[in-house]
GROMACS .gro file of C-alpha atoms in nm:
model
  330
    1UNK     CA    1   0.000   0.000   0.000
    2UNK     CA    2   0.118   0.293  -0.131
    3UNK     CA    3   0.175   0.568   0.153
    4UNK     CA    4   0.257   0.982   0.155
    5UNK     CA    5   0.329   1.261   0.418
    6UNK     CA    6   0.164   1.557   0.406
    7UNK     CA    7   0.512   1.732   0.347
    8UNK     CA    8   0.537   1.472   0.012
    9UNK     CA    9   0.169   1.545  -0.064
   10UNK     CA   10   0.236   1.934  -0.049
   11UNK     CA   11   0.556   1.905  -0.235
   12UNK     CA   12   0.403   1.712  -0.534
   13UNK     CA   13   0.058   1.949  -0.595
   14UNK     CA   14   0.298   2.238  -0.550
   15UNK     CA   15   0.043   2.380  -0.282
   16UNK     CA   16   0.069   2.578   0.046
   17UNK     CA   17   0.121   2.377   0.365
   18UNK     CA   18  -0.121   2.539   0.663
   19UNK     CA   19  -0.072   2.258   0.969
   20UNK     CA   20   0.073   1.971   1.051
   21UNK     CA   21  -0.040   1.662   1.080
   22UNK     CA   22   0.151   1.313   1.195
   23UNK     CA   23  -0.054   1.063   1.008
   24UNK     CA   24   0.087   0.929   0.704
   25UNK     CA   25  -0.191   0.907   0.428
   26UNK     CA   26  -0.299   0.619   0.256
   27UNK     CA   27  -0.546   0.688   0.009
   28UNK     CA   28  -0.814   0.985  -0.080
   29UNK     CA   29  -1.162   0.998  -0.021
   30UNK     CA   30  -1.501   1.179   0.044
   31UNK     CA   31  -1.515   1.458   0.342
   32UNK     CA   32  -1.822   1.294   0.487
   33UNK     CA   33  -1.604   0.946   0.493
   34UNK     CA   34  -1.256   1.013   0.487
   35UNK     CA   35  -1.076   0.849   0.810
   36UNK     CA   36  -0.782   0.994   0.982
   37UNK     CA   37  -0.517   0.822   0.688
   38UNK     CA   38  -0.697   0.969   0.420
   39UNK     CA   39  -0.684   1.305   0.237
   40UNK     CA   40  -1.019   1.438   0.084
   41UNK     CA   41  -1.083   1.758  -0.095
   42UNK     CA   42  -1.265   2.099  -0.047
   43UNK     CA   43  -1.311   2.320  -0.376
   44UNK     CA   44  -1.660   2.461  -0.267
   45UNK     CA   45  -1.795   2.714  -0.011
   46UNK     CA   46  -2.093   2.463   0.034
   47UNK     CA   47  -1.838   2.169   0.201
   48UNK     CA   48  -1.668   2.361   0.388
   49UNK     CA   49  -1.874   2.322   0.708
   50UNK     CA   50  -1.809   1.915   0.701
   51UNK     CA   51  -1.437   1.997   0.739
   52UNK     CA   52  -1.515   2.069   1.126
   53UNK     CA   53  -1.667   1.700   1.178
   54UNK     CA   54  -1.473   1.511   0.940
   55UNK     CA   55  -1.209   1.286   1.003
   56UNK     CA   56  -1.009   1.318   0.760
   57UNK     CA   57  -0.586   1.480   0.842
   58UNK     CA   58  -0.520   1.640   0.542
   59UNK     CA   59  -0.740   1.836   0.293
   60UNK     CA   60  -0.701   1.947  -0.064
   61UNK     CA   61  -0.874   2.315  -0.028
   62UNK     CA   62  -0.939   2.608  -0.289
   63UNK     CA   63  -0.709   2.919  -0.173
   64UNK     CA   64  -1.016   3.131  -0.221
   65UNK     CA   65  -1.158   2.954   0.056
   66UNK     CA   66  -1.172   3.072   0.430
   67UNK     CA   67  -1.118   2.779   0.640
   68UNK     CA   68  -0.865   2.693   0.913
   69UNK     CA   69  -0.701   2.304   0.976
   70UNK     CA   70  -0.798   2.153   1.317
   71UNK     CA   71  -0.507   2.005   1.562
   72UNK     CA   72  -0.298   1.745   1.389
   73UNK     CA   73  -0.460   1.798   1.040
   74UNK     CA   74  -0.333   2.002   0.775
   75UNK     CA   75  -0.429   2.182   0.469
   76UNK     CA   76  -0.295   2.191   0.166
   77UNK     CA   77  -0.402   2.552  -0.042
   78UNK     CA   78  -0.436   2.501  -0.465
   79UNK     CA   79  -0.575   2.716  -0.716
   80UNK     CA   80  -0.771   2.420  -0.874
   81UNK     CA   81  -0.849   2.128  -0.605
   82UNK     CA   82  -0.990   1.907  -0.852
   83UNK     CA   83  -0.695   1.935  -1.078
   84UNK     CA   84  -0.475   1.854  -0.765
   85UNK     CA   85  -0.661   1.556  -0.641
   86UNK     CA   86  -0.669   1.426  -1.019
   87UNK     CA   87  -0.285   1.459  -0.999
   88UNK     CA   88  -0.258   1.298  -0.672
   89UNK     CA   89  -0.521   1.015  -0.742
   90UNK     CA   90  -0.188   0.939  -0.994
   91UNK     CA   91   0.021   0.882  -0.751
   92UNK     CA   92  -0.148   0.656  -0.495
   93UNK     CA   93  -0.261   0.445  -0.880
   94UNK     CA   94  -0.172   0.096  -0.823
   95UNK     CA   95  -0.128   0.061  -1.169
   96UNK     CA   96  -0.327  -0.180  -1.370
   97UNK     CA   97  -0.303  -0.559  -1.482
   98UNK     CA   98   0.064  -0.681  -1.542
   99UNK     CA   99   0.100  -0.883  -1.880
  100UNK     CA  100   0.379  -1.196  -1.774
  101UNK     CA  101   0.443  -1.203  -2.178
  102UNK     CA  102   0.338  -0.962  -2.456
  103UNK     CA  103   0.167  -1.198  -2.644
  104UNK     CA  104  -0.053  -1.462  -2.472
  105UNK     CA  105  -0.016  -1.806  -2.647
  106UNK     CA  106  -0.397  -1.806  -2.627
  107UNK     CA  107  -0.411  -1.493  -2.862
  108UNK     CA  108  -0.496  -1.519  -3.213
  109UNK     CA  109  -0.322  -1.262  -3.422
  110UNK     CA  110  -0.354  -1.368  -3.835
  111UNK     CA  111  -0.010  -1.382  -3.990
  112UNK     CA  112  -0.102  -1.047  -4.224
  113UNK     CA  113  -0.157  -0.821  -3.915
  114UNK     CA  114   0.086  -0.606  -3.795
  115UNK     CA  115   0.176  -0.554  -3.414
  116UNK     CA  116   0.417  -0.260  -3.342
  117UNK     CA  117   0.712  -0.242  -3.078
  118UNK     CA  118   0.594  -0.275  -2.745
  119UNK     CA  119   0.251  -0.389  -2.799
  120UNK     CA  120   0.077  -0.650  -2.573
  121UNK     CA  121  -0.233  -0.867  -2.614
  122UNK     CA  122  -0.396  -1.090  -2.364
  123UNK     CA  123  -0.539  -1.393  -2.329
  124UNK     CA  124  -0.823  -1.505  -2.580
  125UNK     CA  125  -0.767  -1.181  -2.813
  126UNK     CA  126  -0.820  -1.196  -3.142
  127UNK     CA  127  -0.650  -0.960  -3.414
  128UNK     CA  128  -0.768  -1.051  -3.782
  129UNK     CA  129  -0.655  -0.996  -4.125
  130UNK     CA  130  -0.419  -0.703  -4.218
  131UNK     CA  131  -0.527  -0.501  -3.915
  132UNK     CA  132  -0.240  -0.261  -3.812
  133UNK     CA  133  -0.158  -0.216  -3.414
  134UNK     CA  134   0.056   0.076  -3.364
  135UNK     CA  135   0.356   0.080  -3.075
  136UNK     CA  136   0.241  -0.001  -2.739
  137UNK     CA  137  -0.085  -0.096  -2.813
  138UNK     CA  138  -0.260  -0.257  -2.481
  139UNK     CA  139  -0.519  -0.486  -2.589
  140UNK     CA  140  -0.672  -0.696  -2.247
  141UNK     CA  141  -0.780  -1.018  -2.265
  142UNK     CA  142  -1.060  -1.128  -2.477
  143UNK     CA  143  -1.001  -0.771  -2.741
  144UNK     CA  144  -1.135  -0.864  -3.074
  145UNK     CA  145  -1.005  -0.645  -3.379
  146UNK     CA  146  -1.125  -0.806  -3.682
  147UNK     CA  147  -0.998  -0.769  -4.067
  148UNK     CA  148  -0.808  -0.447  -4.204
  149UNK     CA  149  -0.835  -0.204  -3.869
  150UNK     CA  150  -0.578   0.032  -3.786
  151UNK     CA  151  -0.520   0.086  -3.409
  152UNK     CA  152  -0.273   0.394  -3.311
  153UNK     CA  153   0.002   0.412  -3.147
  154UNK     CA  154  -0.031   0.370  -2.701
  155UNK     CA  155  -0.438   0.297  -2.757
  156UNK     CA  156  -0.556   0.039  -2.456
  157UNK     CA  157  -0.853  -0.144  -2.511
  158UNK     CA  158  -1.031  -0.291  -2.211
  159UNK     CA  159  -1.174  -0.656  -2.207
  160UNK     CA  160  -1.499  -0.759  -2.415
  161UNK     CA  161  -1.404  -0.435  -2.662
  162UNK     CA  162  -1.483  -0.561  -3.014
  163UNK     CA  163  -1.382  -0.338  -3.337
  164UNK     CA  164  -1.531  -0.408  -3.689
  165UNK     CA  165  -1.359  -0.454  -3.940
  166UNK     CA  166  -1.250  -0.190  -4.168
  167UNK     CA  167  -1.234   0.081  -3.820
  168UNK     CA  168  -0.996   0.323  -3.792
  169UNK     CA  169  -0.905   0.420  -3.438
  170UNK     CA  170  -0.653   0.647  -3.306
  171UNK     CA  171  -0.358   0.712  -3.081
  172UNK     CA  172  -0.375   0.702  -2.680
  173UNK     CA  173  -0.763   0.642  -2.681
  174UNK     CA  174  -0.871   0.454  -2.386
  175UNK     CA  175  -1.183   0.214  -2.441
  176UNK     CA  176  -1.339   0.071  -2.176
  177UNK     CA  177  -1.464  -0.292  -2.110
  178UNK     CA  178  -1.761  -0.411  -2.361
  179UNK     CA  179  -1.703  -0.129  -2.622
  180UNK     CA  180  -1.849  -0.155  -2.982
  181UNK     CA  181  -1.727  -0.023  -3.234
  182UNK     CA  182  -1.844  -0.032  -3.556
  183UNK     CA  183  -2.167  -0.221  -3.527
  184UNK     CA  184  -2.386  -0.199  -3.842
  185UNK     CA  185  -2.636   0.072  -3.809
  186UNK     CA  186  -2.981   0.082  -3.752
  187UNK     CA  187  -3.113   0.112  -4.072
  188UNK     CA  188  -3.464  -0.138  -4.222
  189UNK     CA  189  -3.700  -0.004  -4.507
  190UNK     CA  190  -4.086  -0.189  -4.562
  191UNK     CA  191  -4.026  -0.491  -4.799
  192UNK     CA  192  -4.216  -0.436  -5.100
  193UNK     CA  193  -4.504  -0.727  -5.022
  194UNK     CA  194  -4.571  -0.496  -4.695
  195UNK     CA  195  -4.513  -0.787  -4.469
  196UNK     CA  196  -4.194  -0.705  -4.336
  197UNK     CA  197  -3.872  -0.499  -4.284
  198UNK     CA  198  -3.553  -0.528  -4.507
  199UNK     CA  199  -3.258  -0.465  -4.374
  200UNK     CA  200  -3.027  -0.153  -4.522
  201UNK     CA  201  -2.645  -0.284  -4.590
  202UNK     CA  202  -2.407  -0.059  -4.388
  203UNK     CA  203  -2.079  -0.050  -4.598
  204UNK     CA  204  -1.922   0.235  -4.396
  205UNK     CA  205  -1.683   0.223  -4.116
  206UNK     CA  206  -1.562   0.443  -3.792
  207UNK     CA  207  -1.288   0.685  -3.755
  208UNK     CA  208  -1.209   0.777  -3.450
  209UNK     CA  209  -0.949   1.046  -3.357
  210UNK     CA  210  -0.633   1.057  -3.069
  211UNK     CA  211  -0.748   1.138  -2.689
  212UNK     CA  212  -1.063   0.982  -2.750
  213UNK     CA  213  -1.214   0.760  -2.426
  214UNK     CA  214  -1.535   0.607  -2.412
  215UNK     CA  215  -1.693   0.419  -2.129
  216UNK     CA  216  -1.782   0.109  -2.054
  217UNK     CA  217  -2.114  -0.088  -2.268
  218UNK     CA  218  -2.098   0.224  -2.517
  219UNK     CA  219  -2.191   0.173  -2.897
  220UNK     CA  220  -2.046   0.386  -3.208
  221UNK     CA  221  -2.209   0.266  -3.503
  222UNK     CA  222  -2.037   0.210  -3.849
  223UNK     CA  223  -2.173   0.429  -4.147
  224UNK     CA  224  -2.413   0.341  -4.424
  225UNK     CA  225  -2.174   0.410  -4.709
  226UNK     CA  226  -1.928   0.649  -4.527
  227UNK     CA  227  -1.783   0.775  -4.201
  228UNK     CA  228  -1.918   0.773  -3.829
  229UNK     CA  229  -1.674   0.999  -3.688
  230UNK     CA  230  -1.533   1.090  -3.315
  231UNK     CA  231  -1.281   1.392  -3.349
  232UNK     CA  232  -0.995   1.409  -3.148
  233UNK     CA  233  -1.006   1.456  -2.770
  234UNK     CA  234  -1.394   1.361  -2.713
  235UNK     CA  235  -1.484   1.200  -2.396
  236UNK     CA  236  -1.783   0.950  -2.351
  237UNK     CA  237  -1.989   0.812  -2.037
  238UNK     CA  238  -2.029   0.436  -1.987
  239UNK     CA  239  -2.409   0.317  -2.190
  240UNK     CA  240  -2.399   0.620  -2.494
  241UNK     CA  241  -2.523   0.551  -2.847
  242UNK     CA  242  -2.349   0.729  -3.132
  243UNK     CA  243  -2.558   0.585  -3.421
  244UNK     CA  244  -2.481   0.567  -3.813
  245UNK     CA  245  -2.315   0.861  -3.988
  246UNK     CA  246  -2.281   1.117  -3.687
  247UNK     CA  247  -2.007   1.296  -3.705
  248UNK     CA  248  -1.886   1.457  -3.376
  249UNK     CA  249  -1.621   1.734  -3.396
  250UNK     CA  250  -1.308   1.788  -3.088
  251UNK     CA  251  -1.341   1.815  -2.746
  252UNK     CA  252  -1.680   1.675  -2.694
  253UNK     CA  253  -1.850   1.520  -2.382
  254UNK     CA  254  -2.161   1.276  -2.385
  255UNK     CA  255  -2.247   1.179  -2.050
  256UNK     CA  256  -2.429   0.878  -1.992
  257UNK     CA  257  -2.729   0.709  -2.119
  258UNK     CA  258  -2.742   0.985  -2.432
  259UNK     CA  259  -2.768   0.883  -2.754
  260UNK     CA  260  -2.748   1.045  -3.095
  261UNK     CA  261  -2.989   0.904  -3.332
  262UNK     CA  262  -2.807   0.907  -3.718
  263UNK     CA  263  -2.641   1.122  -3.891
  264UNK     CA  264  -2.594   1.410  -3.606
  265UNK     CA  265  -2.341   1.679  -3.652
  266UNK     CA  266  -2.158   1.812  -3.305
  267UNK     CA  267  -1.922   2.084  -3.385
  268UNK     CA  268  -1.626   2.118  -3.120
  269UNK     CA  269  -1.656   2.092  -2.749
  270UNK     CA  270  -2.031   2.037  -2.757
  271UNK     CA  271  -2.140   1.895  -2.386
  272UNK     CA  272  -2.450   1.667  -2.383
  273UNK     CA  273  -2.588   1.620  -2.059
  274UNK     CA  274  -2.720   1.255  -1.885
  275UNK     CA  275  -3.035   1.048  -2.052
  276UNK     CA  276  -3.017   1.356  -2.350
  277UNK     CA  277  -3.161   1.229  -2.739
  278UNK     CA  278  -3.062   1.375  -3.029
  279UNK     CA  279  -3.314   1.349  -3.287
  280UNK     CA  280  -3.170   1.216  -3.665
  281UNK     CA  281  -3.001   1.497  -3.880
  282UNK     CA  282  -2.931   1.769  -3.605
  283UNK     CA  283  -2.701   1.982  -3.608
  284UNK     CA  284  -2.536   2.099  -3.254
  285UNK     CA  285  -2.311   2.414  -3.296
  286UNK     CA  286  -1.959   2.427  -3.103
  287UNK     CA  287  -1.972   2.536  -2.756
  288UNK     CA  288  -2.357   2.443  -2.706
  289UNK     CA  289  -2.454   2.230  -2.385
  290UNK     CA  290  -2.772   1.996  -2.411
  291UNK     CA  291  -2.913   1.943  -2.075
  292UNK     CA  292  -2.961   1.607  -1.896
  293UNK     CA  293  -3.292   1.397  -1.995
  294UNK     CA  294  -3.360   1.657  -2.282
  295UNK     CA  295  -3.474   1.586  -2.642
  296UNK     CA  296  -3.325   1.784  -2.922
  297UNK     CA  297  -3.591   1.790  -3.210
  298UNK     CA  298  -3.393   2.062  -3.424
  299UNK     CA  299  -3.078   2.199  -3.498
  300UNK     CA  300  -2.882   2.446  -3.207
  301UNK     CA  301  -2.686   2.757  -3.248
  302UNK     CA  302  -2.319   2.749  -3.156
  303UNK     CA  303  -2.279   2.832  -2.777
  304UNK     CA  304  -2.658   2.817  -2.640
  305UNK     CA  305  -2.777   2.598  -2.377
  306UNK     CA  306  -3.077   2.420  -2.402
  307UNK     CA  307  -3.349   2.236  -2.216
  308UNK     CA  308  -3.621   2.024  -2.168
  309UNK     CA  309  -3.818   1.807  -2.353
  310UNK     CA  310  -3.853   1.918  -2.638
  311UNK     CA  311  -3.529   2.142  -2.568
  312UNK     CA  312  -3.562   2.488  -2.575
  313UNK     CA  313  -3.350   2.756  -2.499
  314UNK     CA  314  -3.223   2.707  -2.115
  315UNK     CA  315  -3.431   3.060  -1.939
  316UNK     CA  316  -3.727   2.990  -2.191
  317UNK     CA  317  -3.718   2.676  -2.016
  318UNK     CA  318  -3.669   2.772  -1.643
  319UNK     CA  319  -3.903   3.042  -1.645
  320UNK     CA  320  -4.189   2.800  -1.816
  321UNK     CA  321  -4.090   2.578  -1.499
  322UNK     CA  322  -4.158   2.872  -1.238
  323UNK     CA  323  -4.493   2.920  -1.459
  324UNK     CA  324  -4.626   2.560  -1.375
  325UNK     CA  325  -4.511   2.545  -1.031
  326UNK     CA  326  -4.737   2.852  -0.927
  327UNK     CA  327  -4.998   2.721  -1.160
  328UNK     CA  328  -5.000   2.381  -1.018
  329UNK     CA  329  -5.009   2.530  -0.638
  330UNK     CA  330  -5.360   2.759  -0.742
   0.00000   0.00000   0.00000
């Protein structure tokens, strides 16, 4: 178990010390639950009355904030104390699985593909025809890249991730356990006897950019006869649905259980809140946030916020809300 001072702690977020305290710290957590070898972290007025009852020794505070540490605890001032824990959650990381060889014996990687230096794959993988894994490629057991993918270079795919064929995925992108990537999309026409649906061939593929991450049971669907596309640095919840032919631009967030229906355009560092849909053929402009559970039946301007269901502009929306609630108490 991985232990710090508070001097070491300090030292490493490049904060102010204010106290002392003895106890060596063992691991961060919560200020409601933190025990006496933990650190936790302040970067609100609202928490800073649980700092008197908490047990916690050390916190991680904002310097804006007016607070003072109790006997034997210390505080540690930051600009940023959510930047500072993320750094410090680094260094108390016990790192993740250790691979004993780079290539399991159990792997199945066809003779055409092409693994680059420093590359390892797990147990049960498989790695099909004239795919291309760039250098240090971490593929976990039970990965499956089938037939003429490209992988980039330091990309680690978590267990149960399976990528079509034909996908084209970037460098240092994180995917977490049961990720899909290019699954056909959703696509069925009425047969021409009206007694039943035929299905629509999707020929396309993905293309995802570098810095991309995406959660755990998430879907991004390959394109009818072109592109799905996740630009560079976009970050996705765990249970999101990017269907067929969206294409969504840099920097974007999708938290979970949103979905864009097909062909949806996101232009750069577009933020769509929890349980949000996306109606087919939108158009999101950069900068615009959707919020949770709303449903986006048109296209938004770049930078506006938006609410509700069906989403409207964010004060349209609030003030409606304020409406109802006196209504509803006459």
């Amino acid at each position: 178990m991985k232990s710090f001072t508070v001097q070491e702690i300090s030292e490493l977020l490049e904060g102010e010390l204010v106290g002392n305290t003895t106890h060596k710290i063992e691991g961060a957590e919560q200020i409601e639950k933190a025990t006496e070898n933990q650190i936790t972290f302040i970067g609100s007025v609202k928490y800073v009355r649980l700092w008197k009852n908490s047990n916690a020794s050390v916190a991680i505070v904002n310097d804006n904030l007016k607070i003072e540490p109790r006997e034997n605890t210390a505080l540690i001032k930051v600009k940023n104390a959510d930047i500072s824990l993320a750094k410090l959650l680094e260094a108390f990381d016990p790192g993740k699985p250790v691979f004993d060889v780079d290539i399991h014996p159990t792997a199945v990687v066809d003779s055409t593909a092409t693994v680059g230096a420093g590359t390892k794959i797990g147990a049960g993988c498989y790695v099909g025809k004239n795919v291309v894994l760039g250098e240090g490629v971490i593929l976990y057991p039970n990965v499956t890249v089938l037939d003429d993918s490209t992988i980039g270079n330091q990309t680690v795919m978590w267990s149960g991730t399976v990528v079509r064929e034909r996908s084209e995925i970037g460098a240092r992108c994180t995917f977490h356990i049961n990720v899909s990537i290019g699954a056909d999309g959703f696509g069925y026409r009425p047969s021409d006897d009206g007694r039943g649906l035929v299905k629509i061939p999707q020929i396309g593929n993905v293309v995802i950019g570098n810095d991309v991450e995406i959660g755990a049971n998430s879907c991004v669907d390959r394109g009818k006869f072109s592109s799905t596309v996740v630009g560079d640095g976009c970050k996705i919840d765990n249970l999101v649905q990017i269907a067929h032919n969206c294409v969504m631009g840099r920097s974007c967030i999708m938290a979970g259980h949103s979905g864009l229906a097909g062909s949806v355009t996101l232009g750069d560092g577009v933020i769509i809140g929890g349980s949000a849909s996306i109606k087919d053929h939108t158009t999101i402009g950069s900068g615009a946030i959707v919020g949770a559970g709303s449903g986006v039946m048109g296209n938004i301007a770049p930078g506006k916020t938006v609410l509700g269901y069906p989403a409207q502009d964010s004060r349209d929306m609030l003030k409606q809300w304020v409406v109802m609630k006196k209504l509803s108490r006459n």
